[in-house]
Every structure is written in C-alpha cells, then in structure tokens.
C-alpha cells in the first residue's frame, strides 16, 4: 500500500493506482470527462488536472500514479485555474445548444461548465462543424459538433463490446469520431455508448426529442429477456415508458445492459397491444368485458374436463413470465386434475427433472475465469452480458474454447471446434477420453477417442484454478441433452470445473422452481404441441415463434376445442378462441430468477394499458371460477410467499439444495443425422423484442430474417 496526502487528508491505496483512485477512496470529487471506472485510462480531456507538489505543472489525476508521500491538492488556485482553462478550451467549439439537446439536464459538460466555465467567451472565430453520421437505428450521431473527443465510446467498443466500431480520425480541430469498421454500429451492447457519452454527441435515436430528462420519473425494474436479470431504470412520462437505462449492480450487470434490454420498450407502446378481452365468434373477433370472457373460459374448461377428462387440458407457458404467474398457472392446471404444463417449448428432450438447472457458479465469477468451455451457444448474441464478462476474463488471459455447429464471432479470442449438432455427444466423449488419458483414469464412454482438439480442451480445463463448462441454449434444447449433461458432469468432476446452463430466458430457473413442467407424468411441451390437448392455455407465448414445433404448432393447436391466449399482444389469432389481455413486465409486479438463482422482484412502473390485467390476477380469478383450492391471493407478494415458502422479500436466492445440475442419466453417444436444436436469434427471443421497431431494423435482425427466408 502507498500513503499519500490528498487535500490534507492521509489516503492509503494500492501501489499502481492513480491519483483519481485515491480521490475516489477519499470521497473527493475531481472533475473529469474521459475517465470511466470500467474503461482504460486515456487522459484525453485534461479536465482532471490537479496540483502535485514538486511537479512543474498540473498533472492529470486519472493518469498520474501515486507515490509514497505524494502531496496532492485538488482545490488549490493552481488546480482550479488549470481546470477552468481546460473548460474554456472545451467550450470554444461546442455549439452550446443545450435547450434542444437530449442530454440537457444530465450532461457532465453542462454540469461542470457551471462550476468551471466563464460567463462569456474570448473566442470570436467561427466554430467548427462536424457533419452528422447515420450509424443505424439505435444511436443518433446527428450533432457530432458537440463531441469533446473523450473517446469513451471508442474504448467501450474495444474493451467491453469487443469491436472497435467507432474511432477517432484526423488531428487537431479536424479530429472527429466516426465509424472505422463499417457504416453502422452493430454491437449488441452499443446502447451503452449513449450512457457513457458525457455530452449530447451520442443520443438514443428512438428516444430522440421525446421528453426532457426532468419530466421523467425513474423506477427500478428487471429485464425480462435473457437470464442475466439485468437491473433497469425505467423512465416514464404520462404513464408511458419512454426510456430504459441500466441500474448499476456490480454482481449482475455491472453498469451495462444489452440493446434488447434498452430498446424493447418500444413494443409496449405499439399498435399491436391487446387492451380488451376478445372472443372469436363465427370466425370473427369481438371485444367483450372481462366477466364474459372469464366465464366463457371457465365454462369451456369445465365442459372439456367433463367430456374428455382433466388430462385433455394443458398449459404452455413462457419462461419470460414471472415466478408468480408460472406458479399460479401450475396451480390452476393441477387444481383441475391435470399435470400438463411445460415451459420447455424449444426443447427436443424432456427428461424428468432431477434438480433446478442453473449456471453452476455466480455471474460475477465469469469475469475471473482462467479457462472456460462453452457447448452449444452463440454466447455473444444469446447472452451479451455473460459474453462481456468472459471477454473481461479473456483480456486477463482466460482460455476460451467452444464446441458448436458453426464458428461464431464472439469478439474475443476463442477457439471453436466445429462439430455438427448431432455429434456433440461424441465430441464431449472425446474430451472426456482426453481428460481420462491425462489423469490416468477410465473414460466414461467407450466411444470417446483422443484427438488433438479434444486434448487441447482437456489440457485447458486441467490448467488453472477457476474454470467452468457452460451449456448454452442449443445444448439445453438438444435431442441428447441428458447425455451432454452427463458427459459435462464427468469432465467437470475430473477437472475441478464448475458446470451448468447459461439458461435461455429471464425466468428459466424460476420456471423449474415453480413447477412449470410435468411432475407426475403429464404431457410435455412436445406432446402438447403435437396435438395432445383438447383445451390449451397459452401464457405469454406464441408457439409458432417460441417453440421447436414452429408452424406445426399452429396446425396442432388449431385442432383443439378451446385455445385461450393470455398475452399483452394481439397474437395467436389463427388458432385461439379467447384472447385475454395481460400486463407486460412494466405493468405488473413479480419476480424473475436469473441464471445464478438470484430472486429479483420488481413493481409495475406504469398502469396497465386499457383493460389489461396482471396475469397472476387473471389466473387467480380463473381458479376461483373453476373452484380450485388455495387460489385466494391478495397481492403478488402473497403468491411469491406461497411459491417459495418464504416471506415476501426474504428470499434473495433460491435454496441451494434446490439448485443442482447433477444428473444420473446414462451416457449415450449418438452420431448421425438429427434435427438442429431450436434456438431463437437475438431479436426473436420473445414477444417484446419481436415487436420493437428499432431492434427489428438492426443488422442482427436483418440477418436473422434473411437466414429464415433462405
């Protein structure tokens, strides 16, 4: 440790730290623009100049290493004069268009100009002009004359997103930030550049000119998309969601969110919203009141139970639904005497659950891995924030290996073993054989054969202390998912690695915990989607897009006597008989359980649109109408308490004894033709992202559409 004196206060910091770090520890604010705690030091802006004793001139706090006995003054006349001089230079070419700037009210330059800027300018020449750039549907670069060249956006692309899509070209007053790889910014994390831009140069294109920051109320929430469980601040005006930004949580999403977390809110205000219950009568849709719709559903379910038995009734539920909704859907179906409920819509194998499948380690630990093997995942697009953490680990020397059906650009140094999906069990058996050879133990599968690729993976996993084997969405949806897990379990035990699933959706872990899958021999999702039901409840799901059955699901459900869709959107019109409008995550309270088993609750940030109601309330009322016991809940917290057996708010993580990736499944090594696992592309994952206009204009969405058409 090194001790310095900062404004008369003794501060101890680690050797190699900068003066800025010492100031942060002491609680002393030093003005800055280019410095960001998550990015490398550039020392571009010079706003953080401080007075260091015995130094001939002011020094940048962000780039000056501490030395034993150093004396630093941040408020001396020398420091203040230097900071004011820098501010004068920064404002020389700035357009000073705060009244029309989207950053107005939350702009670092605006804030610091109050303290360090002059009341008038000595500069009388013409200001420079930087022409606007069109870099895609998400980021607006219309007013690049505001840019102060802090290069935060450039460093973010290089260091966090992994792709240097923006760069600074030219010198002096001709310097400007522009695209350096292509014409657009296409990273799945690009929206974070908007947040870290200290001025109004990079702004949100969908939000542009929608509201002033002081008009917005800010409410915490949780992302409903992938299994990171990113913490959000949802910004609202006049009961309408207008912007979503990250809420910092170092253990989960740090200070970043993916673009689908940020921009999917557009779907909430779209024309596709379902705002009144609807019944199909004579092939035409008709709006009705809630009482009529619920009684129609209850009577229909009673009749089908009487005519065909309870086993003819089932529920297909989305793992993007809340824990409370999933628990009540299960309670409703089982209260009718059926065990037909499933959230595993994209799965090809439906093994009986031996435990709640999860990540197998903490999310934060991904940043410190020394070796990782990823099986069956396009990590960067399926789980952008997990990829970002593994990218951090790779920058520190982590060895990243992957077994996939094709090579993906993860924007990090990774070695991909390209193996057809049908041969993944054979590839893992080869890795197991290589591990067995290295350790001198018997291999778990006779079919395994040591080869160079398998040996490289084995040696990488045997080296180091912090390592993990991660099964992706394609591995979870695989026709031999149990064998893949059994092989990974053996390899992890021999190498000392953690192992688990990246888990597909916001509440995949919660759905397992809530019992949203058959417990006593009921029909699984594959059987229900093949036409095994007379009455189907569809909770927040569109089987044609959300299931492995695809278009065949619509044909099978069309043969049922009654299909009830509970959705925020007008969907499933072809085969549904009833549409019940439910509230999306911004209009209801509930809980999501992320990949590491963390239970995160949230509240409604706006009132439901039209006559939409929270799904847990709709399911509760249906249960009451059908005479199901123990469905009298007053709040979603009551449902959560019932589902978890703990007081509301008391459960931060699922019980450790319930989280388990252990399997007793036999290893069966299969080779040969097999259907490719069903995996959704980044902007097709759920009903919200599919209806977000800006996201659907991105390069990723366009490539997915072209791939589907081909």
Tab-separated table of C-alpha atoms in Angstrom, residues 4-226:
chain	number	residue	atom	x	y	z
A	4	UNK	CA	-0.408	9.969	0.003
A	5	UNK	CA	-1.749	13.255	1.270
A	6	UNK	CA	-4.810	14.484	-0.627
A	7	UNK	CA	-6.102	17.925	0.325
A	8	UNK	CA	-4.560	17.467	3.766
A	9	UNK	CA	-6.099	14.019	4.260
A	10	UNK	CA	-3.994	10.837	4.502
A	11	UNK	CA	-5.159	8.205	1.981
A	12	UNK	CA	-3.854	4.656	1.535
A	13	UNK	CA	-4.216	2.982	-1.874
A	14	UNK	CA	-2.630	0.038	-3.631
A	15	UNK	CA	0.628	0.557	-5.470
A	16	UNK	CA	-0.007	1.309	-9.151
A	17	UNK	CA	-3.234	3.198	-8.505
A	18	UNK	CA	-3.765	6.660	-9.915
A	19	UNK	CA	-4.473	9.859	-8.025
A	20	UNK	CA	-8.075	9.608	-9.279
A	21	UNK	CA	-8.485	6.275	-7.481
A	22	UNK	CA	-7.153	7.781	-4.254
A	23	UNK	CA	-9.610	10.660	-4.612
A	24	UNK	CA	-12.492	8.225	-5.106
A	25	UNK	CA	-11.467	6.352	-1.973
A	26	UNK	CA	-11.256	9.608	-0.001
A	27	UNK	CA	-14.640	10.772	-1.304
A	28	UNK	CA	-13.089	13.758	-3.089
A	29	UNK	CA	-14.612	14.640	-6.454
A	30	UNK	CA	-12.224	15.602	-9.227
A	31	UNK	CA	-13.938	16.893	-12.405
A	32	UNK	CA	-13.405	14.648	-15.409
A	33	UNK	CA	-14.849	13.582	-18.759
A	34	UNK	CA	-12.717	10.887	-20.337
A	35	UNK	CA	-12.119	8.843	-17.175
A	36	UNK	CA	-14.546	5.955	-16.574
A	37	UNK	CA	-14.058	3.303	-13.908
A	38	UNK	CA	-14.766	0.442	-16.348
A	39	UNK	CA	-12.545	1.695	-19.174
A	40	UNK	CA	-8.803	2.071	-19.706
A	41	UNK	CA	-7.168	5.420	-18.980
A	42	UNK	CA	-6.782	7.753	-21.949
A	43	UNK	CA	-6.072	11.139	-20.306
A	44	UNK	CA	-7.680	12.916	-23.255
A	45	UNK	CA	-9.795	15.639	-21.731
A	46	UNK	CA	-7.336	17.035	-19.120
A	47	UNK	CA	-10.250	18.228	-17.025
A	48	UNK	CA	-8.880	16.340	-14.013
A	49	UNK	CA	-5.677	18.405	-13.717
A	50	UNK	CA	-4.533	18.647	-10.086
A	51	UNK	CA	-1.681	20.320	-8.236
A	52	UNK	CA	1.012	17.768	-7.289
A	53	UNK	CA	3.728	19.157	-5.023
A	54	UNK	CA	7.145	19.420	-6.731
A	55	UNK	CA	5.593	18.819	-10.163
A	56	UNK	CA	6.375	21.708	-12.527
A	57	UNK	CA	2.849	21.824	-13.952
A	58	UNK	CA	-0.642	20.493	-13.123
A	59	UNK	CA	-0.942	16.713	-13.625
A	60	UNK	CA	-3.933	14.656	-14.840
A	61	UNK	CA	-5.320	12.795	-11.821
A	62	UNK	CA	-6.521	9.888	-13.957
A	63	UNK	CA	-3.049	9.143	-15.367
A	64	UNK	CA	-0.672	10.105	-12.532
A	65	UNK	CA	0.447	7.084	-10.444
A	66	UNK	CA	0.606	7.555	-6.696
A	67	UNK	CA	3.990	7.519	-4.972
A	68	UNK	CA	4.815	7.243	-1.303
A	69	UNK	CA	4.473	10.615	0.428
A	70	UNK	CA	2.960	12.362	-2.600
A	71	UNK	CA	1.114	15.583	-1.727
A	72	UNK	CA	-1.848	16.412	-3.968
A	73	UNK	CA	-4.105	19.443	-3.893
A	74	UNK	CA	-7.321	19.349	-5.923
A	75	UNK	CA	-8.722	22.695	-4.763
A	76	UNK	CA	-5.629	24.920	-4.906
A	77	UNK	CA	-5.527	28.046	-7.089
A	78	UNK	CA	-3.155	26.258	-9.447
A	79	UNK	CA	-5.530	23.284	-9.892
A	80	UNK	CA	-8.684	25.378	-10.235
A	81	UNK	CA	-7.051	27.719	-12.750
A	82	UNK	CA	-5.886	24.736	-14.832
A	83	UNK	CA	-9.354	23.138	-14.763
A	84	UNK	CA	-11.029	26.402	-15.785
A	85	UNK	CA	-8.567	26.807	-18.653
A	86	UNK	CA	-9.399	23.307	-19.906
A	87	UNK	CA	-13.113	24.062	-19.688
A	88	UNK	CA	-12.591	27.215	-21.771
A	89	UNK	CA	-10.899	25.163	-24.466
A	90	UNK	CA	-13.644	22.529	-24.431
A	91	UNK	CA	-16.340	25.154	-24.908
A	92	UNK	CA	-14.581	27.002	-27.765
A	93	UNK	CA	-16.071	24.743	-30.450
A	94	UNK	CA	-19.054	23.376	-28.543
A	95	UNK	CA	-22.335	24.529	-30.184
A	96	UNK	CA	-23.862	25.494	-26.808
A	97	UNK	CA	-27.270	24.192	-27.928
A	98	UNK	CA	-28.358	22.935	-24.509
A	99	UNK	CA	-32.028	23.992	-24.943
A	100	UNK	CA	-32.562	21.479	-27.760
A	101	UNK	CA	-30.091	18.801	-26.640
A	102	UNK	CA	-31.452	15.459	-25.423
A	103	UNK	CA	-28.576	15.336	-22.931
A	104	UNK	CA	-29.686	18.594	-21.339
A	105	UNK	CA	-30.250	18.117	-17.631
A	106	UNK	CA	-27.981	15.069	-17.351
A	107	UNK	CA	-24.906	16.359	-19.178
A	108	UNK	CA	-21.498	16.287	-17.500
A	109	UNK	CA	-20.245	19.160	-19.644
A	110	UNK	CA	-23.267	21.265	-18.712
A	111	UNK	CA	-22.834	20.481	-15.007
A	112	UNK	CA	-19.112	21.207	-14.900
A	113	UNK	CA	-19.429	24.341	-17.037
A	114	UNK	CA	-21.475	25.844	-14.205
A	115	UNK	CA	-18.568	25.414	-11.801
A	116	UNK	CA	-15.590	25.848	-14.084
A	117	UNK	CA	-16.801	27.776	-17.146
A	118	UNK	CA	-16.704	31.503	-17.726
A	119	UNK	CA	-19.746	33.731	-18.142
A	120	UNK	CA	-18.500	34.856	-21.563
A	121	UNK	CA	-16.135	33.610	-24.237
A	122	UNK	CA	-12.977	35.244	-25.586
A	123	UNK	CA	-13.294	33.169	-28.758
A	124	UNK	CA	-14.692	35.192	-31.667
A	125	UNK	CA	-13.852	32.960	-34.653
A	126	UNK	CA	-16.327	30.631	-36.346
A	127	UNK	CA	-16.967	27.384	-34.562
A	128	UNK	CA	-16.105	24.161	-36.347
A	129	UNK	CA	-18.866	21.943	-37.744
A	130	UNK	CA	-18.811	18.136	-37.771
A	131	UNK	CA	-21.309	16.571	-40.140
A	132	UNK	CA	-23.799	14.055	-38.802
A	133	UNK	CA	-23.450	10.327	-39.387
A	134	UNK	CA	-26.082	7.610	-39.748
A	135	UNK	CA	-24.803	4.607	-37.802
A	136	UNK	CA	-28.001	2.573	-37.560
A	137	UNK	CA	-31.446	2.590	-35.921
A	138	UNK	CA	-30.337	2.793	-32.282
A	139	UNK	CA	-27.713	5.536	-31.872
A	140	UNK	CA	-28.134	9.096	-33.132
A	141	UNK	CA	-24.949	10.897	-34.213
A	142	UNK	CA	-26.781	13.919	-35.611
A	143	UNK	CA	-24.893	16.517	-33.551
A	144	UNK	CA	-21.274	15.403	-33.528
A	145	UNK	CA	-20.153	19.038	-33.233
A	146	UNK	CA	-20.900	18.551	-29.515
A	147	UNK	CA	-18.225	15.832	-29.208
A	148	UNK	CA	-15.321	16.672	-26.868
A	149	UNK	CA	-13.163	13.715	-28.001
A	150	UNK	CA	-13.094	11.918	-24.684
A	151	UNK	CA	-13.024	8.605	-26.678
A	152	UNK	CA	-15.160	6.810	-24.115
A	153	UNK	CA	-17.267	5.348	-26.939
A	154	UNK	CA	-14.139	4.171	-28.772
A	155	UNK	CA	-12.692	2.494	-25.697
A	156	UNK	CA	-16.045	0.938	-24.812
A	157	UNK	CA	-16.180	-0.699	-28.234
A	158	UNK	CA	-12.648	-2.028	-27.983
A	159	UNK	CA	-12.662	-3.142	-24.365
A	160	UNK	CA	-16.238	-4.026	-23.397
A	161	UNK	CA	-18.154	-4.758	-26.607
A	162	UNK	CA	-15.038	-6.261	-28.182
A	163	UNK	CA	-15.462	-4.498	-31.543
A	164	UNK	CA	-13.861	-1.167	-32.377
A	165	UNK	CA	-16.770	0.168	-34.445
A	166	UNK	CA	-16.003	3.818	-33.655
A	167	UNK	CA	-12.634	5.516	-33.801
A	168	UNK	CA	-11.100	8.991	-33.882
A	169	UNK	CA	-9.640	10.134	-37.190
A	170	UNK	CA	-7.573	13.208	-38.184
A	171	UNK	CA	-5.783	15.598	-35.815
A	172	UNK	CA	-6.312	18.885	-34.043
A	173	UNK	CA	-9.531	20.737	-34.800
A	174	UNK	CA	-10.186	18.269	-37.633
A	175	UNK	CA	-10.454	15.331	-35.226
A	176	UNK	CA	-13.764	13.533	-35.228
A	177	UNK	CA	-15.348	10.305	-34.043
A	178	UNK	CA	-16.559	8.125	-36.893
A	179	UNK	CA	-17.147	4.517	-37.857
A	180	UNK	CA	-13.942	2.681	-38.671
A	181	UNK	CA	-15.109	-0.859	-39.492
A	182	UNK	CA	-18.317	-0.285	-41.478
A	183	UNK	CA	-21.067	2.218	-41.940
A	184	UNK	CA	-23.128	1.230	-38.889
A	185	UNK	CA	-22.660	0.384	-35.237
A	186	UNK	CA	-23.999	-3.160	-34.884
A	187	UNK	CA	-22.806	-4.360	-31.480
A	188	UNK	CA	-25.467	-5.914	-29.273
A	189	UNK	CA	-24.182	-3.664	-26.443
A	190	UNK	CA	-23.982	-0.459	-28.488
A	191	UNK	CA	-26.598	1.461	-26.494
A	192	UNK	CA	-24.184	1.725	-23.583
A	193	UNK	CA	-22.207	4.245	-25.649
A	194	UNK	CA	-25.171	6.596	-25.197
A	195	UNK	CA	-24.930	6.303	-21.417
A	196	UNK	CA	-21.197	6.857	-21.158
A	197	UNK	CA	-21.071	9.779	-23.605
A	198	UNK	CA	-20.559	12.781	-21.279
A	199	UNK	CA	-22.146	15.218	-23.737
A	200	UNK	CA	-25.007	15.059	-26.253
A	201	UNK	CA	-22.979	13.717	-29.171
A	202	UNK	CA	-24.362	10.167	-28.942
A	203	UNK	CA	-28.057	10.006	-28.063
A	204	UNK	CA	-30.838	7.447	-28.306
A	205	UNK	CA	-32.489	7.518	-31.726
A	206	UNK	CA	-35.839	6.010	-30.575
A	207	UNK	CA	-35.988	8.414	-27.586
A	208	UNK	CA	-34.850	11.478	-29.539
A	209	UNK	CA	-36.902	14.620	-28.739
A	210	UNK	CA	-39.484	12.584	-26.770
A	211	UNK	CA	-39.065	14.253	-23.377
A	212	UNK	CA	-36.769	16.295	-21.168
A	213	UNK	CA	-34.938	14.367	-18.505
A	214	UNK	CA	-36.543	16.334	-15.649
A	215	UNK	CA	-40.010	15.369	-16.916
A	216	UNK	CA	-39.293	11.667	-16.459
A	217	UNK	CA	-39.928	9.676	-13.301
A	218	UNK	CA	-37.474	6.849	-12.673
A	219	UNK	CA	-38.460	3.399	-11.417
A	220	UNK	CA	-36.411	0.250	-10.886
A	221	UNK	CA	-37.167	-2.940	-12.789
A	222	UNK	CA	-35.592	-6.153	-14.101
A	223	UNK	CA	-35.027	-7.191	-17.708
A	224	UNK	CA	-37.500	-9.818	-19.000
A	225	UNK	CA	-35.239	-11.139	-21.767
A	226	UNK	CA	-32.162	-13.307	-21.159
